[in-house]
Amino acid sequence: MSSPRTSLNVLLVYPPTTVHWPNETIPAAQPQLGLGYLAGYLRHYLDPSVKLKLEILDCAIEGLGVKVDDLERRCSRYGLSEEKILEKFKEFQPDIVGITSMWTAYATDTHDVARLVKTHFPQTLVVVGGSHASIQPDMTALDANIDVVVVGEGEETFLQLVDRYCKGEDYSELAGTALRIDGKVKANARRTLIEDLDRIPFPARDLMPMDKYFEILKSPYLMRHPMTSVFSSRGCPYKCTFCSIHSVWERNWRKRSPENVVAELEHLVETYGVKEIAFLDDNLSVNRKRLHGICDLIIEKGLDIKWSTPNGTAYWTLDEEVLAKMKKAGCYRLTFGVESGCLETRNYMRKNVSLKKAIDMCKAANRLGMWTISTYIIGFPYETKEQILESLQFAIDSDTDWASFYLLMPFIGTGVYEDFKKEGILNFDAYLNPSQFDASVLVSLSAALSQNGIATTKLTVAELHQLQEFMSKRFIKRRLLNPMVTLRLLSKLRSWEDFRYFLRLGYSFLFMLRDLVVGRFSLVSSVHRE
């Protein structure tokens, strides 16, 4: 081990994004709250005698608009160039670089940044964490450019790793990590999750270019600007077969107190002038009493904000009383994660909750003047065309204002992936060599995961694309060309702000209707606009 350190330079990096053709969809640039939480926790709890220099480098937002095509690999790379990243490294002189690895489809970018660090700063400690790293810690740790993989929830593990590194102590047995020893990966025990989330400081947004995020997140689909995102809880107690969040949060839901959540909202309003919040919780409403408490405090403190739930709300946990409270507290748009309108498909995905409840809550939210969105997934391994179309009919019957139909991507580590594997349709595991890291193999795996849709036992990829387009167009036509729907939407207008928002939506929908009429409608462009 090295000698103890009295000063330390720690750089946290969100890598560029490489997308393999023909896929053109890239993750939206947004505040990297995971890195923000790591930075806030480290800054708060690290021994104050250590002189800490800490920064966050988001290569997506800092390299916004930069695109490099690779004809040989048939892909495009979005974000800061390696030259610009290297300039930052040379300027910062990092002792530790922490890199996010969220999605397997983009894992090559994490390894590319790690290679860049080790090529020019071989003594720098390279640490990788995130969903992909937690699902595939062995594959990640086999890369000689990566020293330590943080598995699962990262704040306490990263803090202890940095602390031991500062003190020159051994960290090879540290819980929540995986690392190479003599060329073989050693996976240590999982770390116990942090039970009291109020102990975790707010994300270090002062280390982020918030003005750039505010600008890029402007959209006619938002009621107010500037907007930013917040997590009020972590995880989800349910066991949907398509969901991979348990790789980090396990089958567990943990909450922040209403007081802690609203204190962060106040901080955002007072410090950054935020006027709208997107709650990105995987499941905001598991504890209805807590949700009431959050709404009560927003009302009590007179916080003039609007907010929404873009990642979906567990509609079966709601009732009309809490919906009315949410509306009064500024919630103007709810997303319902219905996922399927077919009972057989819902049983397969282990979403055994009432569809009638979804309709009831959607209609109740509409009556209160809230905007409603429902989301659906198509392409489960044993799903038929007829079963998929039941979701379209349900979306139309439910009176939801908008419906989005997504093609399933079976993430490694999920039950649905295991079924695709069992049927011989997918086997991403075959790409992985358990004894050595091969960058070219990872490129092939990323390309496979970048596909827009996977063939099932019943339908080809082309058929799934046709169904997705048909369902989207049919739903839009039933909404935009139905005067009764327009009258119902007008009933949501309770203020001039509502009216102005309705006009912005209407303007966007007119362009969408034009595209439908002239045959230029594109699911890719509609997703980007949304």
Short mmCIF file of C-alpha atoms in Angstrom, two decimals:
data_model
loop_
_atom_site.label_atom_id
_atom_site.label_comp_id
_atom_site.label_asym_id
_atom_site.label_seq_id
_atom_site.Cartn_x
_atom_site.Cartn_y
_atom_site.Cartn_z
CA MET A 1 0.00 0.00 0.00
CA SER A 2 1.05 3.62 -0.60
CA SER A 3 1.95 6.24 1.99
CA PRO A 4 -0.85 8.25 3.65
CA ARG A 5 -2.07 11.34 1.77
CA THR A 6 -3.05 14.73 3.15
CA SER A 7 -4.51 16.00 -0.12
CA LEU A 8 -6.51 14.27 -2.81
CA ASN A 9 -7.85 15.12 -6.28
CA VAL A 10 -11.01 13.16 -7.13
CA LEU A 11 -12.67 13.47 -10.55
CA LEU A 12 -16.06 11.85 -11.21
CA VAL A 13 -16.82 11.23 -14.89
CA TYR A 14 -19.95 10.54 -16.92
CA PRO A 15 -18.56 9.23 -20.25
CA PRO A 16 -19.55 10.11 -23.81
CA THR A 17 -22.17 7.87 -25.43
CA THR A 18 -21.58 5.57 -28.40
CA VAL A 19 -24.66 4.47 -30.33
CA HIS A 20 -24.44 1.66 -32.87
CA TRP A 21 -26.26 2.05 -36.18
CA PRO A 22 -29.05 1.97 -37.22
CA ASN A 23 -30.15 3.08 -33.73
CA GLU A 24 -30.08 6.88 -33.49
CA THR A 25 -31.58 7.36 -30.04
CA ILE A 26 -29.23 8.65 -27.36
CA PRO A 27 -29.94 9.17 -23.64
CA ALA A 28 -31.05 12.72 -22.89
CA ALA A 29 -28.44 14.94 -21.24
CA GLN A 30 -29.55 15.53 -17.67
CA PRO A 31 -27.99 16.23 -14.26
CA GLN A 32 -25.94 13.23 -13.17
CA LEU A 33 -27.52 12.84 -9.75
CA GLY A 34 -25.71 9.55 -9.06
CA LEU A 35 -22.33 11.29 -9.33
CA GLY A 36 -23.78 14.25 -7.46
CA TYR A 37 -24.74 12.02 -4.55
CA LEU A 38 -21.27 10.42 -4.51
CA ALA A 39 -19.63 13.85 -4.46
CA GLY A 40 -21.93 15.21 -1.76
CA TYR A 41 -21.44 12.17 0.46
CA LEU A 42 -17.66 12.16 0.04
CA ARG A 43 -17.38 15.88 0.71
CA HIS A 44 -19.53 15.62 3.84
CA TYR A 45 -18.10 12.49 5.47
CA LEU A 46 -14.43 12.27 4.41
CA ASP A 47 -11.93 13.09 7.14
CA PRO A 48 -11.80 16.92 7.10
CA SER A 49 -8.03 16.85 7.58
CA VAL A 50 -7.74 15.66 3.96
CA LYS A 51 -7.54 18.55 1.53
CA LEU A 52 -10.06 17.38 -1.06
CA LYS A 53 -10.29 18.73 -4.61
CA LEU A 54 -13.46 17.33 -6.13
CA GLU A 55 -15.07 17.85 -9.55
CA ILE A 56 -17.69 16.26 -11.81
CA LEU A 57 -17.10 15.98 -15.56
CA ASP A 58 -20.23 15.21 -17.58
CA CYS A 59 -18.92 14.48 -21.07
CA ALA A 60 -22.45 14.47 -22.49
CA ILE A 61 -23.44 18.01 -21.51
CA GLU A 62 -19.94 19.49 -21.90
CA GLY A 63 -19.69 17.97 -25.37
CA LEU A 64 -23.27 18.64 -26.40
CA GLY A 65 -23.59 18.71 -30.18
CA VAL A 66 -20.28 16.92 -30.75
CA LYS A 67 -20.72 13.78 -32.86
CA VAL A 68 -18.01 11.57 -34.34
CA ASP A 69 -18.97 8.79 -36.79
CA ASP A 70 -16.95 5.57 -36.88
CA LEU A 71 -17.56 3.91 -40.25
CA GLU A 72 -15.57 0.78 -39.38
CA ARG A 73 -17.50 0.08 -36.17
CA ARG A 74 -20.74 1.48 -37.64
CA CYS A 75 -21.47 3.73 -34.73
CA SER A 76 -21.58 7.38 -33.63
CA ARG A 77 -19.98 8.81 -30.51
CA TYR A 78 -21.69 11.76 -28.81
CA GLY A 79 -19.95 14.00 -26.28
CA LEU A 80 -16.50 15.32 -25.50
CA SER A 81 -13.68 14.02 -27.69
CA GLU A 82 -10.84 12.04 -26.15
CA GLU A 83 -8.58 15.04 -26.76
CA LYS A 84 -10.83 17.31 -24.71
CA ILE A 85 -11.21 14.71 -21.95
CA LEU A 86 -7.45 14.31 -21.80
CA GLU A 87 -7.05 18.10 -21.56
CA LYS A 88 -9.30 18.01 -18.49
CA PHE A 89 -7.30 15.18 -16.94
CA LYS A 90 -4.03 17.04 -17.47
CA GLU A 91 -5.47 20.18 -15.96
CA PHE A 92 -6.98 18.39 -12.95
CA GLN A 93 -4.18 15.85 -12.24
CA PRO A 94 -6.49 13.27 -10.65
CA ASP A 95 -5.46 10.85 -7.91
CA ILE A 96 -8.78 9.00 -8.25
CA VAL A 97 -11.12 8.88 -11.25
CA GLY A 98 -14.61 7.49 -10.70
CA ILE A 99 -16.50 6.57 -13.89
CA THR A 100 -20.18 5.80 -14.33
CA SER A 101 -21.15 2.62 -16.19
CA MET A 102 -24.93 2.65 -16.26
CA TRP A 103 -25.95 0.64 -19.33
CA THR A 104 -24.29 -2.37 -20.94
CA ALA A 105 -25.10 -0.92 -24.37
CA TYR A 106 -22.78 2.01 -23.58
CA ALA A 107 -20.19 0.19 -21.48
CA THR A 108 -17.50 0.60 -24.15
CA ASP A 109 -17.41 4.32 -23.37
CA THR A 110 -16.61 3.65 -19.71
CA HIS A 111 -13.74 1.36 -20.67
CA ASP A 112 -12.48 3.90 -23.21
CA VAL A 113 -12.27 6.57 -20.50
CA ALA A 114 -10.54 4.13 -18.15
CA ARG A 115 -7.99 3.35 -20.89
CA LEU A 116 -7.38 7.06 -21.42
CA VAL A 117 -6.72 7.56 -17.71
CA LYS A 118 -4.30 4.66 -17.35
CA THR A 119 -2.44 5.47 -20.57
CA HIS A 120 -1.55 8.95 -19.36
CA PHE A 121 -1.84 8.62 -15.55
CA PRO A 122 -0.89 5.01 -14.73
CA GLN A 123 -0.73 5.69 -10.97
CA THR A 124 -4.27 7.07 -10.81
CA LEU A 125 -6.83 4.83 -9.10
CA VAL A 126 -9.69 4.10 -11.53
CA VAL A 127 -13.03 3.18 -9.94
CA VAL A 128 -16.16 2.19 -11.89
CA GLY A 129 -19.73 1.91 -10.59
CA GLY A 130 -23.32 1.97 -11.83
CA SER A 131 -25.98 -0.48 -13.02
CA HIS A 132 -23.87 -2.25 -15.66
CA ALA A 133 -20.90 -2.53 -13.32
CA SER A 134 -23.19 -3.98 -10.64
CA ILE A 135 -24.73 -6.53 -13.02
CA GLN A 136 -21.40 -7.47 -14.63
CA PRO A 137 -18.72 -6.78 -11.99
CA ASP A 138 -16.48 -9.63 -13.20
CA MET A 139 -16.41 -8.48 -16.80
CA THR A 140 -15.79 -4.89 -15.68
CA ALA A 141 -13.04 -5.76 -13.21
CA LEU A 142 -11.17 -7.89 -15.76
CA ASP A 143 -10.18 -4.72 -17.60
CA ALA A 144 -6.60 -3.95 -16.53
CA ASN A 145 -7.41 -0.24 -16.79
CA ILE A 146 -9.95 -0.52 -13.96
CA ASP A 147 -8.70 -0.96 -10.41
CA VAL A 148 -11.92 -1.29 -8.40
CA VAL A 149 -15.58 -1.90 -9.25
CA VAL A 150 -18.20 -0.57 -6.84
CA VAL A 151 -21.14 -3.00 -6.77
CA GLY A 152 -24.60 -1.76 -5.78
CA GLU A 153 -25.26 1.43 -3.83
CA GLY A 154 -22.12 3.49 -4.07
CA GLU A 155 -21.93 6.27 -1.48
CA GLU A 156 -20.64 4.42 1.58
CA THR A 157 -18.45 2.02 -0.41
CA PHE A 158 -16.80 4.85 -2.34
CA LEU A 159 -16.27 6.86 0.85
CA GLN A 160 -14.55 3.95 2.59
CA LEU A 161 -12.47 3.18 -0.50
CA VAL A 162 -11.25 6.78 -0.70
CA ASP A 163 -10.60 6.85 3.04
CA ARG A 164 -8.47 3.70 2.93
CA TYR A 165 -6.66 4.96 -0.16
CA CYS A 166 -5.85 8.21 1.66
CA LYS A 167 -4.55 6.33 4.68
CA GLY A 168 -2.52 3.92 2.57
CA GLU A 169 -4.56 0.99 3.91
CA ASP A 170 -5.55 -2.23 2.15
CA TYR A 171 -8.97 -2.19 0.45
CA SER A 172 -8.93 -5.63 -1.15
CA GLU A 173 -11.55 -6.95 1.32
CA LEU A 174 -13.83 -3.91 1.18
CA ALA A 175 -17.50 -4.84 1.10
CA GLY A 176 -19.35 -3.73 -2.01
CA THR A 177 -16.37 -4.03 -4.34
CA ALA A 178 -14.86 -6.34 -6.95
CA LEU A 179 -11.22 -6.13 -8.07
CA ARG A 180 -8.45 -8.11 -9.71
CA ILE A 181 -5.91 -9.94 -7.60
CA ASP A 182 -3.18 -11.83 -9.49
CA GLY A 183 -5.25 -11.59 -12.67
CA LYS A 184 -8.40 -13.09 -11.14
CA VAL A 185 -11.49 -11.20 -10.04
CA LYS A 186 -12.25 -11.17 -6.34
CA ALA A 187 -15.87 -10.26 -5.57
CA ASN A 188 -16.35 -9.12 -1.99
CA ALA A 189 -19.60 -9.32 -0.03
CA ARG A 190 -22.41 -6.94 -0.96
CA ARG A 191 -22.66 -3.90 1.27
CA THR A 192 -25.75 -3.37 3.39
CA LEU A 193 -27.90 -0.62 1.92
CA ILE A 194 -28.08 2.74 3.67
CA GLU A 195 -31.34 2.56 5.62
CA ASP A 196 -31.67 6.22 6.60
CA LEU A 197 -31.57 8.11 3.30
CA ASP A 198 -31.82 11.42 5.17
CA ARG A 199 -28.16 10.85 6.13
CA ILE A 200 -27.16 11.36 2.52
CA PRO A 201 -26.48 15.02 1.63
CA PHE A 202 -28.24 16.54 -1.36
CA PRO A 203 -26.46 15.98 -4.70
CA ALA A 204 -23.51 18.35 -5.19
CA ARG A 205 -25.21 20.41 -7.88
CA ASP A 206 -22.70 23.19 -7.26
CA LEU A 207 -20.23 20.93 -9.11
CA MET A 208 -22.55 20.61 -12.11
CA PRO A 209 -23.19 23.05 -15.01
CA MET A 210 -26.82 23.56 -13.97
CA ASP A 211 -27.42 26.42 -16.46
CA LYS A 212 -26.52 24.08 -19.31
CA TYR A 213 -28.90 21.42 -18.02
CA PHE A 214 -31.70 23.98 -17.64
CA GLU A 215 -31.20 25.07 -21.24
CA ILE A 216 -31.11 21.58 -22.77
CA LEU A 217 -34.16 20.44 -20.78
CA LYS A 218 -36.42 23.18 -22.14
CA SER A 219 -39.44 21.62 -23.83
CA PRO A 220 -43.01 22.58 -24.80
CA TYR A 221 -44.10 19.50 -22.84
CA LEU A 222 -42.96 21.11 -19.58
CA MET A 223 -45.22 23.65 -17.91
CA ARG A 224 -42.41 25.76 -16.43
CA HIS A 225 -38.72 26.47 -16.73
CA PRO A 226 -36.16 25.97 -15.33
CA MET A 227 -36.81 22.32 -14.52
CA THR A 228 -34.65 19.77 -12.75
CA SER A 229 -34.98 16.29 -11.28
CA VAL A 230 -35.11 14.83 -7.76
CA PHE A 231 -35.13 11.35 -6.22
CA SER A 232 -37.27 11.13 -3.08
CA SER A 233 -36.79 7.37 -2.64
CA ARG A 234 -34.71 4.46 -3.88
CA GLY A 235 -35.72 1.13 -5.32
CA CYS A 236 -38.99 -0.72 -5.72
CA PRO A 237 -40.44 -3.65 -3.72
CA TYR A 238 -42.12 -5.25 -6.73
CA LYS A 239 -40.73 -8.01 -8.94
CA CYS A 240 -41.52 -7.16 -12.56
CA THR A 241 -39.64 -9.57 -14.83
CA PHE A 242 -38.38 -6.84 -17.19
CA CYS A 243 -36.89 -4.50 -14.58
CA SER A 244 -33.18 -4.37 -13.70
CA ILE A 245 -33.12 -1.80 -10.88
CA HIS A 246 -32.67 -4.54 -8.28
CA SER A 247 -29.07 -4.88 -9.50
CA VAL A 248 -28.27 -1.72 -7.52
CA TRP A 249 -31.13 -1.22 -5.06
CA GLU A 250 -32.09 -4.90 -4.53
CA ARG A 251 -35.77 -5.81 -3.95
CA ASN A 252 -36.14 -2.97 -1.53
CA TRP A 253 -37.83 0.43 -1.26
CA ARG A 254 -36.35 3.08 0.98
CA LYS A 255 -37.70 6.53 1.56
CA ARG A 256 -36.49 9.99 2.40
CA SER A 257 -38.63 11.81 4.94
CA PRO A 258 -41.06 14.48 3.68
CA GLU A 259 -39.04 17.10 5.57
CA ASN A 260 -35.81 16.08 3.84
CA VAL A 261 -37.42 15.98 0.38
CA VAL A 262 -39.08 19.38 0.71
CA ALA A 263 -35.88 20.89 2.13
CA GLU A 264 -34.19 19.91 -1.15
CA LEU A 265 -37.04 21.45 -3.14
CA GLU A 266 -36.64 24.68 -1.17
CA HIS A 267 -32.90 24.62 -1.84
CA LEU A 268 -33.49 24.22 -5.58
CA VAL A 269 -36.00 27.08 -5.66
CA GLU A 270 -33.87 29.44 -3.60
CA THR A 271 -30.46 28.61 -5.10
CA TYR A 272 -31.26 27.95 -8.75
CA GLY A 273 -34.68 29.49 -9.28
CA VAL A 274 -36.17 26.11 -10.18
CA LYS A 275 -39.88 26.25 -11.07
CA GLU A 276 -40.58 22.63 -12.03
CA ILE A 277 -39.48 19.27 -10.62
CA ALA A 278 -39.43 15.83 -12.21
CA PHE A 279 -39.57 13.15 -9.50
CA LEU A 280 -37.48 10.34 -10.99
CA ASP A 281 -38.30 7.77 -8.31
CA ASP A 282 -38.82 4.23 -9.53
CA ASN A 283 -41.87 4.25 -7.28
CA LEU A 284 -42.83 7.56 -5.67
CA SER A 285 -46.11 6.46 -4.11
CA VAL A 286 -45.36 3.15 -2.33
CA ASN A 287 -46.07 4.83 1.03
CA ARG A 288 -49.20 6.92 0.60
CA LYS A 289 -48.83 8.54 4.04
CA ARG A 290 -45.37 9.82 3.08
CA LEU A 291 -46.67 11.19 -0.23
CA HIS A 292 -49.40 13.04 1.68
CA GLY A 293 -46.67 14.41 3.94
CA ILE A 294 -44.58 15.70 1.02
CA CYS A 295 -47.63 17.39 -0.51
CA ASP A 296 -48.69 18.89 2.84
CA LEU A 297 -45.26 20.47 3.35
CA ILE A 298 -45.13 21.88 -0.20
CA ILE A 299 -48.53 23.50 0.44
CA GLU A 300 -47.65 24.64 3.97
CA LYS A 301 -44.41 26.30 2.86
CA GLY A 302 -46.07 27.95 -0.12
CA LEU A 303 -43.62 26.48 -2.62
CA ASP A 304 -44.73 27.73 -6.03
CA ILE A 305 -43.58 24.79 -8.15
CA LYS A 306 -45.05 22.41 -10.69
CA TRP A 307 -44.03 18.76 -10.74
CA SER A 308 -44.52 15.49 -12.57
CA THR A 309 -43.65 11.78 -12.38
CA PRO A 310 -42.05 10.91 -15.75
CA ASN A 311 -40.74 7.49 -14.68
CA GLY A 312 -44.22 6.29 -13.85
CA THR A 313 -46.41 6.01 -10.78
CA ALA A 314 -47.70 2.80 -9.22
CA TYR A 315 -51.34 3.59 -9.87
CA TRP A 316 -52.56 0.83 -7.54
CA THR A 317 -51.05 2.72 -4.57
CA LEU A 318 -53.08 5.86 -5.33
CA ASP A 319 -56.57 6.97 -4.39
CA GLU A 320 -58.65 10.07 -5.20
CA GLU A 321 -57.73 11.75 -1.91
CA VAL A 322 -53.98 11.62 -2.55
CA LEU A 323 -54.47 12.64 -6.19
CA ALA A 324 -56.35 15.75 -5.04
CA LYS A 325 -53.55 16.53 -2.58
CA MET A 326 -50.92 16.06 -5.30
CA LYS A 327 -52.80 18.42 -7.61
CA LYS A 328 -53.03 21.06 -4.88
CA ALA A 329 -49.29 20.69 -4.23
CA GLY A 330 -48.41 21.41 -7.87
CA CYS A 331 -48.50 18.01 -9.63
CA TYR A 332 -49.80 18.65 -13.13
CA ARG A 333 -48.82 15.51 -15.04
CA LEU A 334 -48.89 11.84 -14.02
CA THR A 335 -47.35 8.93 -15.88
CA PHE A 336 -48.96 5.56 -15.20
CA GLY A 337 -46.76 2.53 -15.80
CA VAL A 338 -49.53 0.24 -17.11
CA GLU A 339 -47.04 -1.80 -19.25
CA SER A 340 -49.75 -4.01 -20.81
CA GLY A 341 -53.50 -4.13 -21.23
CA CYS A 342 -53.44 -7.93 -21.65
CA LEU A 343 -54.06 -10.08 -18.59
CA GLU A 344 -51.85 -12.96 -19.80
CA THR A 345 -48.93 -10.62 -20.46
CA ARG A 346 -49.40 -8.92 -17.11
CA ASN A 347 -49.32 -12.28 -15.34
CA TYR A 348 -46.10 -13.10 -17.18
CA MET A 349 -44.44 -9.83 -16.15
CA ARG A 350 -45.67 -10.35 -12.55
CA LYS A 351 -47.71 -7.17 -12.57
CA ASN A 352 -50.72 -8.74 -10.93
CA VAL A 353 -52.62 -5.56 -10.12
CA SER A 354 -56.03 -4.38 -11.25
CA LEU A 355 -56.39 -2.79 -14.67
CA LYS A 356 -59.69 -1.30 -13.51
CA LYS A 357 -57.72 0.62 -10.88
CA ALA A 358 -55.58 2.11 -13.66
CA ILE A 359 -58.69 3.35 -15.47
CA ASP A 360 -60.21 4.70 -12.25
CA MET A 361 -57.07 6.62 -11.29
CA CYS A 362 -56.55 7.96 -14.80
CA LYS A 363 -60.11 9.27 -14.97
CA ALA A 364 -59.85 10.72 -11.45
CA ALA A 365 -56.63 12.54 -12.40
CA ASN A 366 -58.32 13.86 -15.56
CA ARG A 367 -61.27 15.18 -13.54
CA LEU A 368 -58.84 17.02 -11.26
CA GLY A 369 -57.27 18.72 -14.27
CA MET A 370 -54.05 16.73 -14.34
CA TRP A 371 -52.48 15.57 -17.61
CA THR A 372 -52.17 11.81 -17.91
CA ILE A 373 -49.74 9.56 -19.75
CA SER A 374 -49.67 5.77 -19.80
CA THR A 375 -46.72 3.65 -20.90
CA TYR A 376 -46.73 0.17 -22.45
CA ILE A 377 -44.06 -2.38 -23.35
CA ILE A 378 -44.41 -4.71 -26.33
CA GLY A 379 -42.30 -7.67 -27.40
CA PHE A 380 -42.32 -10.09 -24.47
CA PRO A 381 -41.01 -13.53 -25.48
CA TYR A 382 -44.35 -15.36 -25.64
CA GLU A 383 -46.62 -12.43 -26.55
CA THR A 384 -48.86 -12.70 -29.63
CA LYS A 385 -49.92 -9.91 -31.96
CA GLU A 386 -53.45 -10.09 -30.59
CA GLN A 387 -52.22 -9.75 -27.00
CA ILE A 388 -50.09 -6.75 -27.92
CA LEU A 389 -53.05 -5.02 -29.58
CA GLU A 390 -55.01 -5.37 -26.33
CA SER A 391 -52.69 -2.70 -24.94
CA LEU A 392 -53.73 -0.31 -27.72
CA GLN A 393 -57.39 -0.86 -27.02
CA PHE A 394 -56.86 -0.45 -23.29
CA ALA A 395 -54.97 2.82 -23.83
CA ILE A 396 -57.85 4.16 -25.93
CA ASP A 397 -60.53 3.02 -23.45
CA SER A 398 -58.67 4.34 -20.41
CA ASP A 399 -59.06 8.02 -21.41
CA THR A 400 -55.35 8.65 -20.90
CA ASP A 401 -54.28 11.85 -22.67
CA TRP A 402 -51.21 10.22 -24.18
CA ALA A 403 -49.86 6.69 -24.55
CA SER A 404 -46.31 5.62 -25.33
CA PHE A 405 -45.52 2.15 -26.69
CA TYR A 406 -41.95 0.96 -26.16
CA LEU A 407 -40.15 -2.07 -27.55
CA LEU A 408 -38.83 -4.37 -24.84
CA MET A 409 -35.09 -4.53 -24.22
CA PRO A 410 -34.26 -7.61 -22.11
CA PHE A 411 -31.57 -6.38 -19.74
CA ILE A 412 -29.01 -8.85 -18.46
CA GLY A 413 -29.95 -9.94 -14.96
CA THR A 414 -33.71 -9.83 -15.49
CA GLY A 415 -36.18 -12.70 -15.61
CA VAL A 416 -37.30 -11.83 -19.12
CA TYR A 417 -33.69 -12.02 -20.35
CA GLU A 418 -33.42 -15.54 -18.91
CA ASP A 419 -36.52 -16.57 -20.88
CA PHE A 420 -35.10 -15.19 -24.13
CA LYS A 421 -31.90 -17.04 -23.35
CA LYS A 422 -33.79 -20.27 -22.60
CA GLU A 423 -35.56 -20.02 -25.95
CA GLY A 424 -32.25 -19.61 -27.78
CA ILE A 425 -33.11 -16.10 -28.99
CA LEU A 426 -30.55 -14.21 -26.92
CA ASN A 427 -27.38 -15.14 -25.13
CA PHE A 428 -25.36 -12.07 -24.29
CA ASP A 429 -23.40 -14.22 -21.84
CA ALA A 430 -21.76 -15.92 -24.83
CA TYR A 431 -19.96 -12.66 -25.59
CA LEU A 432 -18.19 -12.69 -22.24
CA ASN A 433 -14.88 -14.40 -21.51
CA PRO A 434 -14.73 -15.17 -17.78
CA SER A 435 -10.93 -15.19 -17.73
CA GLN A 436 -9.94 -12.08 -19.69
CA PHE A 437 -11.20 -8.72 -20.87
CA ASP A 438 -11.59 -8.26 -24.63
CA ALA A 439 -12.53 -4.75 -25.78
CA SER A 440 -13.61 -5.98 -29.23
CA VAL A 441 -16.05 -8.44 -27.64
CA LEU A 442 -17.54 -5.63 -25.58
CA VAL A 443 -18.05 -3.60 -28.77
CA SER A 444 -19.96 -6.54 -30.29
CA LEU A 445 -22.07 -6.88 -27.15
CA SER A 446 -22.84 -3.16 -27.10
CA ALA A 447 -23.87 -3.31 -30.77
CA ALA A 448 -26.20 -6.24 -30.04
CA LEU A 449 -27.77 -4.39 -27.14
CA SER A 450 -28.25 -1.27 -29.24
CA GLN A 451 -30.80 -3.04 -31.41
CA ASN A 452 -34.21 -1.43 -31.37
CA GLY A 453 -36.28 -4.48 -30.49
CA ILE A 454 -35.64 -8.22 -30.15
CA ALA A 455 -37.42 -10.99 -32.08
CA THR A 456 -39.69 -13.14 -29.93
CA THR A 457 -41.00 -16.70 -30.20
CA LYS A 458 -44.02 -15.26 -32.04
CA LEU A 459 -42.89 -12.13 -33.91
CA THR A 460 -39.95 -10.83 -35.92
CA VAL A 461 -38.27 -7.50 -35.18
CA ALA A 462 -39.86 -6.05 -38.33
CA GLU A 463 -43.31 -7.14 -37.18
CA LEU A 464 -42.72 -5.56 -33.76
CA HIS A 465 -41.70 -2.29 -35.42
CA GLN A 466 -44.82 -2.37 -37.58
CA LEU A 467 -47.00 -2.99 -34.52
CA GLN A 468 -45.34 -0.19 -32.56
CA GLU A 469 -45.86 2.27 -35.41
CA PHE A 470 -49.44 1.14 -36.01
CA MET A 471 -50.34 1.46 -32.31
CA SER A 472 -48.75 4.89 -31.98
CA LYS A 473 -50.44 6.25 -35.10
CA ARG A 474 -53.83 4.74 -34.23
CA PHE A 475 -53.75 6.17 -30.72
CA ILE A 476 -52.71 9.63 -31.95
CA LYS A 477 -55.46 9.69 -34.57
CA ARG A 478 -58.07 8.65 -32.01
CA ARG A 479 -56.93 11.50 -29.77
CA LEU A 480 -56.19 14.34 -32.18
CA LEU A 481 -59.17 13.78 -34.48
CA ASN A 482 -61.81 13.26 -31.78
CA PRO A 483 -63.68 16.49 -30.84
CA MET A 484 -64.95 14.90 -27.61
CA VAL A 485 -61.36 14.36 -26.50
CA THR A 486 -60.60 18.01 -27.26
CA LEU A 487 -63.55 19.09 -25.10
CA ARG A 488 -62.32 16.87 -22.27
CA LEU A 489 -58.85 18.38 -22.52
CA LEU A 490 -60.33 21.88 -22.41
CA SER A 491 -61.95 20.97 -19.09
CA LYS A 492 -58.44 20.75 -17.59
CA LEU A 493 -57.85 24.46 -18.05
CA ARG A 494 -58.23 26.09 -14.63
CA SER A 495 -55.87 29.06 -15.05
CA TRP A 496 -54.13 31.22 -17.65
CA GLU A 497 -51.02 29.11 -17.11
CA ASP A 498 -53.03 25.99 -17.98
CA PHE A 499 -54.34 27.75 -21.09
CA ARG A 500 -50.85 28.77 -22.27
CA TYR A 501 -49.60 25.22 -21.67
CA PHE A 502 -52.53 23.83 -23.67
CA LEU A 503 -51.67 26.15 -26.58
CA ARG A 504 -48.03 24.97 -26.57
CA LEU A 505 -49.16 21.35 -26.58
CA GLY A 506 -51.65 22.03 -29.33
CA TYR A 507 -48.99 23.69 -31.48
CA SER A 508 -46.73 20.62 -31.13
CA PHE A 509 -49.60 18.23 -31.84
CA LEU A 510 -50.50 20.11 -35.02
CA PHE A 511 -47.02 19.38 -36.37
CA MET A 512 -47.46 15.75 -35.33
CA LEU A 513 -50.81 15.61 -37.13
CA ARG A 514 -49.25 17.14 -40.22
CA ASP A 515 -46.53 14.46 -40.18
CA LEU A 516 -49.21 11.77 -39.91
CA VAL A 517 -51.17 13.16 -42.84
CA VAL A 518 -48.19 13.51 -45.19
CA GLY A 519 -46.60 10.23 -44.04
CA ARG A 520 -43.57 11.75 -42.34
CA PHE A 521 -44.44 10.61 -38.81
CA SER A 522 -41.36 9.18 -37.07
CA LEU A 523 -41.29 7.38 -33.75
CA VAL A 524 -37.69 8.52 -33.27
CA SER A 525 -38.57 12.17 -33.77
CA SER A 526 -41.64 11.88 -31.57
CA VAL A 527 -39.54 10.37 -28.78
CA HIS A 528 -37.01 13.21 -29.09
CA ARG A 529 -39.77 15.82 -28.99
CA GLU A 530 -41.28 14.16 -25.95
#
